[in-house]
PDB file of C-alpha atoms in Angstrom:
ATOM      1  CA  MET A  43       4.951  -9.925   9.737  1.00 48.00           C
ATOM      2  CA  ASN A  44       8.373  -8.309   9.928  1.00 61.00           C
ATOM      3  CA  GLN A  45       9.901  -9.079   6.558  1.00 89.00           C
ATOM      4  CA  PHE A  46       9.035  -6.623   3.833  1.00 97.00           C
ATOM      5  CA  ALA A  47      10.514  -6.713   0.349  1.00 97.00           C
ATOM      6  CA  ALA A  48       9.938  -2.950   0.138  1.00 97.00           C
ATOM      7  CA  LYS A  49       8.589  -0.056   2.184  1.00 98.00           C
ATOM      8  CA  ILE A  50       6.984   3.187   1.113  1.00 98.00           C
ATOM      9  CA  HIS A  51       6.118   6.220   3.229  1.00 98.00           C
ATOM     10  CA  ALA A  52       3.308   7.847   1.251  1.00 98.00           C
ATOM     11  CA  PRO A  53       3.571  11.350   2.809  1.00 97.00           C
ATOM     12  CA  ASP A  54       7.066  11.644   1.267  1.00 98.00           C
ATOM     13  CA  TYR A  55       5.428  11.956  -2.162  1.00 98.00           C
ATOM     14  CA  PRO A  56       3.354  14.804  -3.589  1.00 97.00           C
ATOM     15  CA  PRO A  57      -0.340  13.837  -3.506  1.00 95.00           C
ATOM     16  CA  ARG A  58      -0.622  13.339  -7.271  1.00 96.00           C
ATOM     17  CA  ASP A  59       2.389  10.985  -7.297  1.00 97.00           C
ATOM     18  CA  ARG A  60       1.468   8.796  -4.301  1.00 97.00           C
ATOM     19  CA  HIS A  61      -0.769   6.186  -5.888  1.00 97.00           C
ATOM     20  CA  PRO A  62       1.374   5.815  -9.039  1.00 98.00           C
ATOM     21  CA  ALA A  63       4.498   5.366  -6.878  1.00 98.00           C
ATOM     22  CA  ILE A  64       2.743   2.767  -4.709  1.00 98.00           C
ATOM     23  CA  PHE A  65       1.541   0.829  -7.761  1.00 98.00           C
ATOM     24  CA  ARG A  66       5.031   0.951  -9.335  1.00 98.00           C
ATOM     25  CA  LEU A  67       6.508  -0.492  -6.150  1.00 98.00           C
ATOM     26  CA  PHE A  68       3.788  -3.144  -5.937  1.00 98.00           C
ATOM     27  CA  ASP A  69       4.311  -4.108  -9.585  1.00 98.00           C
ATOM     28  CA  SER A  70       8.038  -4.601  -8.917  1.00 98.00           C
ATOM     29  CA  LEU A  71       7.310  -7.218  -6.234  1.00 98.00           C
ATOM     30  CA  LYS A  72       7.680 -10.914  -6.974  1.00 98.00           C
ATOM     31  CA  PRO A  73       4.767 -13.227  -6.139  1.00 98.00           C
ATOM     32  CA  GLY A  74       4.761 -13.920  -2.415  1.00 97.00           C
ATOM     33  CA  GLU A  75       6.596 -10.713  -1.504  1.00 98.00           C
ATOM     34  CA  VAL A  76       5.035  -8.089   0.761  1.00 98.00           C
ATOM     35  CA  MET A  77       5.501  -4.334   0.883  1.00 98.00           C
ATOM     36  CA  GLU A  78       4.758  -2.028   3.793  1.00 98.00           C
ATOM     37  CA  LEU A  79       2.782   1.140   3.193  1.00 98.00           C
ATOM     38  CA  VAL A  80       2.958   3.853   5.846  1.00 98.00           C
ATOM     39  CA  ASN A  81       0.479   6.710   5.596  1.00 98.00           C
ATOM     40  CA  ASP A  82      -0.878   9.602   7.640  1.00 97.00           C
ATOM     41  CA  HIS A  83      -4.529   8.704   6.955  1.00 96.00           C
ATOM     42  CA  ASP A  84      -6.564   5.585   6.239  1.00 97.00           C
ATOM     43  CA  PRO A  85      -5.592   4.465   2.717  1.00 97.00           C
ATOM     44  CA  ARG A  86      -9.081   3.072   2.025  1.00 97.00           C
ATOM     45  CA  PRO A  87      -9.343   4.829  -1.400  1.00 97.00           C
ATOM     46  CA  LEU A  88      -6.079   3.142  -2.399  1.00 98.00           C
ATOM     47  CA  HIS A  89      -7.512  -0.210  -1.316  1.00 98.00           C
ATOM     48  CA  TYR A  90     -10.513   0.385  -3.603  1.00 98.00           C
ATOM     49  CA  GLN A  91      -8.157   1.320  -6.435  1.00 98.00           C
ATOM     50  CA  PHE A  92      -6.227  -1.927  -5.916  1.00 98.00           C
ATOM     51  CA  MET A  93      -9.514  -3.866  -6.049  1.00 98.00           C
ATOM     52  CA  MET A  94     -10.350  -2.219  -9.381  1.00 98.00           C
ATOM     53  CA  GLU A  95      -6.913  -2.229 -11.036  1.00 98.00           C
ATOM     54  CA  ARG A  96      -5.286  -5.369  -9.574  1.00 98.00           C
ATOM     55  CA  PRO A  97      -8.191  -7.704  -8.739  1.00 97.00           C
ATOM     56  CA  ASP A  98      -7.129 -11.023  -7.205  1.00 97.00           C
ATOM     57  CA  GLN A  99      -3.455  -9.987  -7.369  1.00 98.00           C
ATOM     58  CA  PHE A 100      -2.906  -8.651  -3.845  1.00 98.00           C
ATOM     59  CA  THR A 101      -3.478  -9.133  -0.139  1.00 98.00           C
ATOM     60  CA  TRP A 102      -4.195  -6.225   2.216  1.00 98.00           C
ATOM     61  CA  GLU A 103      -3.609  -6.345   5.965  1.00 98.00           C
ATOM     62  CA  TYR A 104      -3.808  -3.401   8.325  1.00 98.00           C
ATOM     63  CA  LEU A 105      -0.902  -3.491  10.779  1.00 97.00           C
ATOM     64  CA  GLU A 106      -1.701  -0.175  12.467  1.00 98.00           C
ATOM     65  CA  GLU A 107      -4.888   1.896  12.158  1.00 97.00           C
ATOM     66  CA  GLY A 108      -4.285   5.466  13.263  1.00 96.00           C
ATOM     67  CA  PRO A 109      -5.076   7.882  14.550  1.00 96.00           C
ATOM     68  CA  ASP A 110      -1.779   9.379  13.332  1.00 96.00           C
ATOM     69  CA  VAL A 111      -0.156   6.510  11.449  1.00 98.00           C
ATOM     70  CA  TRP A 112      -1.631   3.771   9.289  1.00 98.00           C
ATOM     71  CA  ARG A 113       0.526   0.824   8.271  1.00 98.00           C
ATOM     72  CA  VAL A 114      -0.603  -1.724   5.710  1.00 98.00           C
ATOM     73  CA  ALA A 115       1.070  -4.903   4.494  1.00 98.00           C
ATOM     74  CA  ILE A 116       0.296  -5.294   0.780  1.00 98.00           C
ATOM     75  CA  GLY A 117       1.257  -8.674  -0.606  1.00 98.00           C
ATOM     76  CA  LYS A 118       1.562  -9.808  -4.197  1.00 98.00           C
ATOM     77  CA  LYS A 119      -0.183 -13.075  -4.960  1.00 97.00           C
TER      78      LYS A 119
END
């Protein structure tokens, strides 16, 4: 999966702004588009938040799983 409609590097944002920025970017995607999330730790809490706030609206695929970099493809259904 090399084509991303958008990319976000979470460590570029202050901690309190990360999840809101990621959700704003996700919400701007069209159905079928995929964004890439790059983070410095496992974004598992974000995955849980997606499951609660956007159930059945997204796909989640780990592309890289640490130890220093995590990359996730988040698709909009």
